[in-house]
Amino acid sequence: MKIDRRSFMKLAGSGAACLTLGQLGVSLTPVRAYAGDLKISGAKEVVTVCPFCSVSCHIIGYVKEGKLVSTEGDPDYPINEGSLCAKGAAMLTMTTSHHRLQKPLYRAPYSDKWEEKSWDWMLDRIARRIKDTRDKDLILKNAKGDTVNRLESMFLLGTSHAGNEECAIAHQAMRGLGVVHMDHQARI
Amino acid sequence: MTNHWIDIKNADSILIMGSNAAEHHPISFKWVLEAKDKGATVMHVDPKFSRTSARSDFHVPLRSGTDIAFLGGMIKYILENDAYFKEYVVEYTNASLIVGKDFGFSDGLFTGYDAKTRSYDKSKWGFEMDENGVPKRDKTLKNPRCVFQLMKKHYSRYGIDAVSSTTGVSAENLLKVYKTYAATGKPDKAGTVMYALGWTQHTVGVQNIRSAGIIQLLLGNIGVAGGGINALRGEPNVQGSTDHALLYHIIPGYMAMPHNGWQTYDDYNKANTPVSRDPMSANWWQNKPKYFTSLLKAWYGDSATQENGFCYELLPKVEKGEDYSYMYLFDRMYRNKIRGGIIIGLNPMNSIPNTNKVRKALDNLDWLVASELHHSETTDNWHRPGVDPKKVKTEVFLLPSAHRLEKEGSVTNSGRWLLWHYQVVPPAFEAKPFGDMFVGFMQRLKALYAKEGGTLPEAVLKLDYPDKYDSDELCARINGRFTRDTKVGDKLYKKGQLVPSFAALQADGSTSSLNWLYTGSFTEEDGNKAKRRDTAQTDMQKAIGLYPNWAWCWPVNRRVLYNRASVDLNGKPYNPAKAVIEWKDGKWVGDVPDGGWPPLATGKGKLPFIMTVHGTGQLYGPGRMDGPFSEHYEPVETPVNSNMFSKQLSSPVYKFMSSDMDKLAKPADPNYPIVLTTYNVTEHWCGGGETRNIPNLLEAEPQLYVEMSPELAQEKGIKNGDGVIVESIRGRVEAIAMVTIRMRPLKVHGRIIHEIGMPFCFGWTTPGTGDSTNRLTSWVGDPNTTIPEFKACCVNIRKADKLTELAT
Ligand code: SF4
């Protein structure tokens, strides 16, 4: 029986109890197959894209009871065909890393510590900071008298980690405000 | 990439230069190996022996910053040995065009140079036109003023001896690479060039790539399967973020940012829409006003009307000729001219050059918004080692950002494939996507402007800005919609329906699109094509692994750019076994062709390089800031004090900064005799801000090291595993010595020059791992892109008495 990795995972993951490895005709060590079966059986498969290099390997996330239990290279994506490098393979640890930032943090001028704040508090204050900066510094005309409507004293840096839709609205927001200092990883 | 990842397998010869693909794009390498299994020769030309070299047929070490000398030698070899693909060169490139009388080149300088402004007057480099305004051609390539002859003369200076002495590559190795690669100049052979930051990060970065472009055009390797110029690109969505232009100098879809010289909508269109009188040239950019107007309609919605120039006046205008990139931004910040800003998903306090300066510059901000997964050297700059937080005024807003697995949306890979990622789990803790942050403060700003007014409030109030972050709906906005009922062909589209292709975009305000390149990605007929997972292919497509039904690719699902150059004048593929397109029974089959015109022999065709004004591949590129041909110049910090090719030591037009912290070592400075190049490792991502927080990755690559040859180690009394200090004129860095034959001493200008290499992924927020390597690198930039010269600077190295940055 010829079977590709994808169908194998489907079979193994479907919990079809009577299938033995012998029937599948692939030689995986029983221990690994058993462990794999246990972790992802009954889990929902969701396709995502590796957040590192621009090969954009596809990864299947296995979700059980709302929790990510395993990640694997997507065997259907014609570019990575199921394989991943060390970074892509570390996806599970990366998502659950205990170093993750948990809450919005605020550092007041001259302070030596972070304070936890709510998103609303942060966004209100950020909007106020941007508005004050823009109202004060927006240059309507340059020295020659040309209309320029630009805000030089505020900038945006980043990011190629953002999705296309995020980049599109980031650009629109910045030009809407008059921002001209805008740059990201594409220039380094 | 002009081609795509899978297409690498179609190559007969692979030149990997300025990249360590096996380590930095690991999965791409399976396609390199597949080509190799089928008989392709894989060559790695790079200062360091790496995992890429190990899997290549051969590795050729060269001195960092001498790629143009190396490639210039190859151009000379191809021309003098008649290894070029004659029909392709004559028909599809600008080899036959006659260059105007003002162009000239002497002793390292092209005509039109102004030493005072350090710039060229590019009008001196134009083509000669006939009475109809069509460029004059000599298809015999004999005219001494045709591009072909001028090119031959220019590169005739790149003889093996001068190239060898400059690059440190032996004559034997040079000829081995030249001969192998030049063999792809046959119609049925293809060679691909894979490059990355090892080429871009030089003061001659653009010309490194131009040199490869010249080679690929001479060999007929553009537009064909297994060919192309393939920028591997680094970052996870750097293709998409570039297309959507998180860059100062362009707006989405590669259109120029308005400047003060273009005061009105009409001024902008007039200045930016190229005109060609050549009936053979498609001159695709003549459609620019349609794309630009559709963008303005997407930005300003109903407020944008023909009468008000589609709100063009509200847009910011940069000052003509001014540079607003990183280098200049941080310099202005250092000089206290910047008040605040936003840094997301980026760690410049670790990953950009002369870090000591940029860290100090950041202290001058009043406010800073950051959005990250983890703390980084940037978010926590205010309490970096040696700084008293009580003296730092910056108000910092640090927002927890969602991981890609925790949000849905699209990204674009290096092969221009638009790919959808679904939300696997909801964001951890209180994290949110960047999109929520932008919508969050923009909605608040709109409310504030509506309530309080302020400076030019209409620029904000008139924006048609989304009121919530919804990636599917934004994909539709990016694709674009009709703003009124419109007929396309015989099909009627209602107001609000999706535009089927960019050919349907209009300059009259009847369509909107946030990015014309993506129009056609989300249609009424097929929905959001980023989500397609269909592997179906015709036999012809299967032969080259085209996968036209998997997701979607810009432009118009064309998988190989300039593919009409892969067929002869009758539309027959030069390489039938690996055909990209073919004219069959009155239509094109295979890939989506670069425009549907019939083959050129019918007399109704158009030249294949549709994005250039004259329709031809540019062997001669008069649009660059530093000359229409590439020319070797030394890196700004160089271990030698002369240039074998001219009196001009370094690029006459490179960009630099002049603050008290922007010091440069003088050429051949005895205090800094060693060349430093920087790179990364598989286990860490760029500045390392994310991957250092992943225990298994940090365990695999735990600490900053410096690779050096046994010969240099012996000279300096350093043993493998010793703590060392690496110093440039700008800073010092601690590292662990890794003494290895992966680095080779090179014979340059008749003497031995040493090169060392260091990763740059470690930083002080991960204690004991080391701190920014970029404290050593210099802030000088390419004149076209202002990309800094990370890849070559001069340093010295010594054994450390004591280590403070590294855990021992
Ligand atoms: S798994 Fe590795 S090669 Fe694939 S996209 Fe991620 S980082 Fe790149």
mmCIF file of C-alpha atoms in Angstrom, chain B residues 224-463:
data_model
loop_
_atom_site.group_PDB
_atom_site.id
_atom_site.type_symbol
_atom_site.label_atom_id
_atom_site.label_comp_id
_atom_site.label_asym_id
_atom_site.label_seq_id
_atom_site.Cartn_x
_atom_site.Cartn_y
_atom_site.Cartn_z
ATOM 1 C CA VAL B 224 13.107 30.904 -17.964
ATOM 2 C CA ALA B 225 12.506 27.982 -15.617
ATOM 3 C CA GLY B 226 15.502 27.471 -13.369
ATOM 4 C CA GLY B 227 16.748 30.989 -13.992
ATOM 5 C CA GLY B 228 16.176 34.445 -12.637
ATOM 6 C CA ILE B 229 17.595 36.817 -10.106
ATOM 7 C CA ASN B 230 16.432 35.434 -6.847
ATOM 8 C CA ALA B 231 16.528 37.658 -3.816
ATOM 9 C CA LEU B 232 15.869 35.138 -1.092
ATOM 10 C CA ARG B 233 14.663 37.962 1.140
ATOM 11 C CA GLY B 234 15.099 37.541 4.836
ATOM 12 C CA GLU B 235 12.163 38.340 6.959
ATOM 13 C CA PRO B 236 8.894 36.465 7.385
ATOM 14 C CA ASN B 237 6.784 38.827 5.320
ATOM 15 C CA VAL B 238 9.387 41.135 3.913
ATOM 16 C CA GLN B 239 8.005 40.696 0.420
ATOM 17 C CA GLY B 240 4.522 41.740 1.522
ATOM 18 C CA SER B 241 5.742 44.554 3.751
ATOM 19 C CA THR B 242 7.762 45.903 0.828
ATOM 20 C CA ASP B 243 4.841 45.573 -1.600
ATOM 21 C CA HIS B 244 2.708 47.504 0.894
ATOM 22 C CA ALA B 245 5.614 49.869 1.350
ATOM 23 C CA LEU B 246 6.525 50.357 4.987
ATOM 24 C CA LEU B 247 9.214 52.533 3.479
ATOM 25 C CA TYR B 248 9.568 56.259 3.224
ATOM 26 C CA HIS B 249 10.321 56.572 -0.469
ATOM 27 C CA ILE B 250 7.425 54.691 -2.034
ATOM 28 C CA ILE B 251 3.714 54.166 -1.621
ATOM 29 C CA PRO B 252 2.015 50.763 -2.031
ATOM 30 C CA GLY B 253 2.634 49.043 -5.369
ATOM 31 C CA TYR B 254 6.079 50.589 -6.028
ATOM 32 C CA MET B 255 4.970 54.112 -6.890
ATOM 33 C CA ALA B 256 7.032 57.126 -5.856
ATOM 34 C CA MET B 257 6.232 58.987 -2.668
ATOM 35 C CA PRO B 258 4.957 62.470 -3.557
ATOM 36 C CA HIS B 259 7.524 65.259 -3.064
ATOM 37 C CA ASN B 260 7.234 69.006 -2.872
ATOM 38 C CA GLY B 261 8.003 69.381 -6.587
ATOM 39 C CA TRP B 262 4.719 67.668 -7.449
ATOM 40 C CA GLN B 263 2.168 69.980 -5.909
ATOM 41 C CA THR B 264 -0.944 68.636 -7.609
ATOM 42 C CA TYR B 265 -2.440 65.332 -8.650
ATOM 43 C CA ASP B 266 -1.770 66.254 -12.270
ATOM 44 C CA ASP B 267 1.857 67.152 -11.509
ATOM 45 C CA TYR B 268 2.309 63.751 -9.896
ATOM 46 C CA ASN B 269 0.849 61.809 -12.800
ATOM 47 C CA LYS B 270 2.744 63.804 -15.363
ATOM 48 C CA ALA B 271 6.086 63.302 -13.651
ATOM 49 C CA ASN B 272 5.558 59.636 -12.857
ATOM 50 C CA THR B 273 4.004 58.206 -15.982
ATOM 51 C CA PRO B 274 6.667 57.100 -18.443
ATOM 52 C CA VAL B 275 6.093 57.667 -22.148
ATOM 53 C CA SER B 276 7.343 55.423 -24.935
ATOM 54 C CA ARG B 277 6.818 56.074 -28.626
ATOM 55 C CA ASP B 278 8.078 52.616 -29.523
ATOM 56 C CA PRO B 279 5.178 50.501 -30.800
ATOM 57 C CA MET B 280 7.082 47.400 -29.675
ATOM 58 C CA SER B 281 7.162 48.517 -26.051
ATOM 59 C CA ALA B 282 4.253 47.755 -23.705
ATOM 60 C CA ASN B 283 5.619 50.344 -21.244
ATOM 61 C CA TRP B 284 3.339 48.954 -18.537
ATOM 62 C CA TRP B 285 3.845 51.856 -16.178
ATOM 63 C CA GLN B 286 1.865 54.053 -18.580
ATOM 64 C CA ASN B 287 -1.059 52.698 -16.511
ATOM 65 C CA LYS B 288 0.250 54.249 -13.328
ATOM 66 C CA PRO B 289 -2.443 56.946 -13.015
ATOM 67 C CA LYS B 290 -5.040 54.154 -12.782
ATOM 68 C CA TYR B 291 -3.224 52.502 -9.916
ATOM 69 C CA PHE B 292 -2.457 55.754 -8.157
ATOM 70 C CA THR B 293 -6.007 57.051 -8.400
ATOM 71 C CA SER B 294 -7.414 53.740 -7.170
ATOM 72 C CA LEU B 295 -5.059 53.947 -4.177
ATOM 73 C CA LEU B 296 -6.245 57.471 -3.346
ATOM 74 C CA LYS B 297 -9.853 56.269 -3.626
ATOM 75 C CA ALA B 298 -9.060 53.427 -1.208
ATOM 76 C CA TRP B 299 -7.413 55.836 1.237
ATOM 77 C CA TYR B 300 -9.942 58.656 1.166
ATOM 78 C CA GLY B 301 -13.157 56.927 0.000
ATOM 79 C CA ASP B 302 -16.031 59.192 -1.019
ATOM 80 C CA SER B 303 -14.047 62.283 -0.015
ATOM 81 C CA ALA B 304 -11.706 61.646 -2.959
ATOM 82 C CA THR B 305 -13.200 63.194 -6.082
ATOM 83 C CA GLN B 306 -11.959 64.195 -9.490
ATOM 84 C CA GLU B 307 -12.524 67.856 -8.533
ATOM 85 C CA ASN B 308 -10.266 67.732 -5.471
ATOM 86 C CA GLY B 309 -7.564 65.656 -7.207
ATOM 87 C CA PHE B 310 -8.680 62.670 -5.147
ATOM 88 C CA CYS B 311 -7.420 64.371 -1.948
ATOM 89 C CA TYR B 312 -3.846 64.366 -3.276
ATOM 90 C CA GLU B 313 -3.232 67.716 -1.629
ATOM 91 C CA LEU B 314 -3.723 66.262 1.863
ATOM 92 C CA LEU B 315 -0.920 63.752 1.447
ATOM 93 C CA PRO B 316 2.457 64.530 2.974
ATOM 94 C CA LYS B 317 5.141 65.541 0.456
ATOM 95 C CA VAL B 318 8.730 64.687 1.230
ATOM 96 C CA GLU B 319 11.386 67.244 0.401
ATOM 97 C CA LYS B 320 12.789 66.416 -3.015
ATOM 98 C CA GLY B 321 16.083 64.523 -2.708
ATOM 99 C CA GLU B 322 15.831 64.175 1.091
ATOM 100 C CA ASP B 323 16.410 60.803 2.727
ATOM 101 C CA TYR B 324 14.125 59.699 5.579
ATOM 102 C CA SER B 325 15.471 56.159 6.085
ATOM 103 C CA TYR B 326 16.783 54.640 9.364
ATOM 104 C CA MET B 327 20.243 56.118 8.979
ATOM 105 C CA TYR B 328 18.897 59.626 8.667
ATOM 106 C CA LEU B 329 16.115 59.129 11.209
ATOM 107 C CA PHE B 330 18.510 58.012 13.938
ATOM 108 C CA ASP B 331 20.931 60.767 13.063
ATOM 109 C CA ARG B 332 18.142 63.331 13.433
ATOM 110 C CA MET B 333 17.083 61.634 16.667
ATOM 111 C CA TYR B 334 20.651 61.870 17.924
ATOM 112 C CA ARG B 335 20.501 65.584 17.104
ATOM 113 C CA ASN B 336 17.267 65.913 19.089
ATOM 114 C CA LYS B 337 14.997 66.637 16.140
ATOM 115 C CA ILE B 338 12.562 63.746 16.629
ATOM 116 C CA ARG B 339 9.917 63.724 19.346
ATOM 117 C CA GLY B 340 8.383 60.265 19.277
ATOM 118 C CA GLY B 341 7.504 57.229 17.277
ATOM 119 C CA ILE B 342 6.450 53.657 16.916
ATOM 120 C CA ILE B 343 8.750 50.644 16.701
ATOM 121 C CA ILE B 344 7.006 47.321 16.182
ATOM 122 C CA GLY B 345 8.358 43.850 15.513
ATOM 123 C CA LEU B 346 11.848 45.257 15.131
ATOM 124 C CA ASN B 347 14.904 45.534 17.345
ATOM 125 C CA PRO B 348 17.047 48.336 15.930
ATOM 126 C CA MET B 349 18.967 48.712 19.197
ATOM 127 C CA ASN B 350 20.589 45.424 18.278
ATOM 128 C CA SER B 351 20.251 44.987 14.566
ATOM 129 C CA ILE B 352 21.398 48.197 12.960
ATOM 130 C CA PRO B 353 24.949 49.511 12.690
ATOM 131 C CA ASN B 354 26.799 51.683 15.133
ATOM 132 C CA THR B 355 24.477 50.545 17.912
ATOM 133 C CA ASN B 356 26.217 52.707 20.491
ATOM 134 C CA LYS B 357 24.967 55.760 18.611
ATOM 135 C CA VAL B 358 21.413 54.578 18.024
ATOM 136 C CA ARG B 359 20.998 53.512 21.660
ATOM 137 C CA LYS B 360 22.000 57.001 22.717
ATOM 138 C CA ALA B 361 19.768 58.555 20.075
ATOM 139 C CA LEU B 362 16.720 56.701 21.398
ATOM 140 C CA ASP B 363 17.189 58.330 24.808
ATOM 141 C CA ASN B 364 16.302 61.651 23.177
ATOM 142 C CA LEU B 365 12.711 60.655 22.445
ATOM 143 C CA ASP B 366 9.818 62.057 24.447
ATOM 144 C CA TRP B 367 7.690 59.019 23.745
ATOM 145 C CA LEU B 368 7.977 55.599 22.184
ATOM 146 C CA VAL B 369 5.334 53.018 21.319
ATOM 147 C CA ALA B 370 6.515 49.429 20.965
ATOM 148 C CA SER B 371 4.636 46.239 20.231
ATOM 149 C CA GLU B 372 6.501 42.979 20.714
ATOM 150 C CA LEU B 373 6.268 39.374 21.864
ATOM 151 C CA HIS B 374 9.084 39.800 24.373
ATOM 152 C CA HIS B 375 11.167 42.489 25.992
ATOM 153 C CA SER B 376 14.022 43.476 23.697
ATOM 154 C CA GLU B 377 17.072 45.723 23.643
ATOM 155 C CA THR B 378 14.788 48.319 22.044
ATOM 156 C CA THR B 379 11.821 48.184 24.426
ATOM 157 C CA ASP B 380 14.147 48.201 27.431
ATOM 158 C CA ASN B 381 16.789 50.596 26.111
ATOM 159 C CA TRP B 382 16.026 53.021 28.967
ATOM 160 C CA HIS B 383 17.651 50.720 31.526
ATOM 161 C CA ARG B 384 20.461 49.242 29.439
ATOM 162 C CA PRO B 385 23.788 48.537 31.152
ATOM 163 C CA GLY B 386 25.598 51.698 32.135
ATOM 164 C CA VAL B 387 22.539 53.956 31.972
ATOM 165 C CA ASP B 388 20.686 55.544 34.881
ATOM 166 C CA PRO B 389 16.941 55.311 34.122
ATOM 167 C CA LYS B 390 16.361 58.410 36.247
ATOM 168 C CA LYS B 391 18.081 60.411 33.528
ATOM 169 C CA VAL B 392 16.073 59.014 30.609
ATOM 170 C CA LYS B 393 13.001 61.072 29.765
ATOM 171 C CA THR B 394 11.249 58.722 27.318
ATOM 172 C CA GLU B 395 7.687 57.661 28.056
ATOM 173 C CA VAL B 396 7.424 54.075 26.804
ATOM 174 C CA PHE B 397 4.247 52.235 25.820
ATOM 175 C CA LEU B 398 4.923 48.526 25.411
ATOM 176 C CA LEU B 399 2.079 46.520 23.932
ATOM 177 C CA PRO B 400 2.068 42.712 23.904
ATOM 178 C CA SER B 401 1.690 41.545 20.312
ATOM 179 C CA ALA B 402 0.041 38.426 18.971
ATOM 180 C CA HIS B 403 2.097 35.676 17.441
ATOM 181 C CA ARG B 404 1.363 34.748 13.831
ATOM 182 C CA LEU B 405 -0.359 31.551 15.015
ATOM 183 C CA GLU B 406 -2.702 33.688 17.043
ATOM 184 C CA LYS B 407 -4.117 35.758 14.203
ATOM 185 C CA GLU B 408 -5.304 35.219 10.672
ATOM 186 C CA GLY B 409 -4.264 37.026 7.553
ATOM 187 C CA SER B 410 -2.037 36.839 4.515
ATOM 188 C CA VAL B 411 1.695 37.008 3.941
ATOM 189 C CA THR B 412 3.692 36.966 0.711
ATOM 190 C CA ASN B 413 6.681 34.690 0.324
ATOM 191 C CA SER B 414 9.817 35.508 -1.654
ATOM 192 C CA GLY B 415 8.329 33.909 -4.771
ATOM 193 C CA ARG B 416 5.448 36.447 -4.520
ATOM 194 C CA TRP B 417 2.942 33.789 -3.438
ATOM 195 C CA LEU B 418 0.113 35.211 -1.371
ATOM 196 C CA LEU B 419 -0.479 32.776 1.496
ATOM 197 C CA TRP B 420 -3.182 32.601 4.113
ATOM 198 C CA HIS B 421 -2.587 31.711 7.738
ATOM 199 C CA TYR B 422 -5.538 30.845 9.918
ATOM 200 C CA GLN B 423 -5.829 31.638 13.580
ATOM 201 C CA VAL B 424 -4.765 28.491 15.411
ATOM 202 C CA VAL B 425 -5.375 29.704 18.964
ATOM 203 C CA PRO B 426 -6.491 33.053 20.373
ATOM 204 C CA PRO B 427 -3.719 35.474 21.413
ATOM 205 C CA ALA B 428 -2.011 34.486 24.648
ATOM 206 C CA PHE B 429 -2.567 36.658 27.699
ATOM 207 C CA GLU B 430 -3.562 40.177 26.636
ATOM 208 C CA ALA B 431 -1.687 40.135 23.328
ATOM 209 C CA LYS B 432 -3.300 41.638 20.233
ATOM 210 C CA PRO B 433 -2.389 41.842 16.540
ATOM 211 C CA PHE B 434 -0.553 44.958 15.292
ATOM 212 C CA GLY B 435 -3.695 45.636 13.280
ATOM 213 C CA ASP B 436 -5.702 46.221 16.461
ATOM 214 C CA MET B 437 -3.137 48.735 17.636
ATOM 215 C CA PHE B 438 -3.296 50.796 14.436
ATOM 216 C CA VAL B 439 -7.076 50.747 14.296
ATOM 217 C CA GLY B 440 -7.180 51.453 18.027
ATOM 218 C CA PHE B 441 -5.225 54.685 17.967
ATOM 219 C CA MET B 442 -6.481 55.838 14.576
ATOM 220 C CA GLN B 443 -10.114 55.620 15.647
ATOM 221 C CA ARG B 444 -9.248 57.548 18.774
ATOM 222 C CA LEU B 445 -7.417 60.154 16.734
ATOM 223 C CA LYS B 446 -10.364 60.552 14.422
ATOM 224 C CA ALA B 447 -12.630 61.098 17.411
ATOM 225 C CA LEU B 448 -10.209 63.607 18.923
ATOM 226 C CA TYR B 449 -9.902 65.565 15.682
ATOM 227 C CA ALA B 450 -13.670 65.583 15.222
ATOM 228 C CA LYS B 451 -14.111 66.907 18.734
ATOM 229 C CA GLU B 452 -11.177 69.258 19.220
ATOM 230 C CA GLY B 453 -9.993 70.127 15.740
ATOM 231 C CA GLY B 454 -6.243 70.680 15.445
ATOM 232 C CA THR B 455 -3.724 71.111 12.655
ATOM 233 C CA LEU B 456 -5.064 70.108 9.239
ATOM 234 C CA PRO B 457 -7.767 67.898 10.786
ATOM 235 C CA GLU B 458 -9.281 67.012 7.406
ATOM 236 C CA ALA B 459 -6.226 64.904 6.504
ATOM 237 C CA VAL B 460 -7.234 62.563 9.309
ATOM 238 C CA LEU B 461 -11.008 63.006 9.193
ATOM 239 C CA LYS B 462 -11.293 62.290 5.489
ATOM 240 C CA LEU B 463 -9.452 58.980 5.703
#
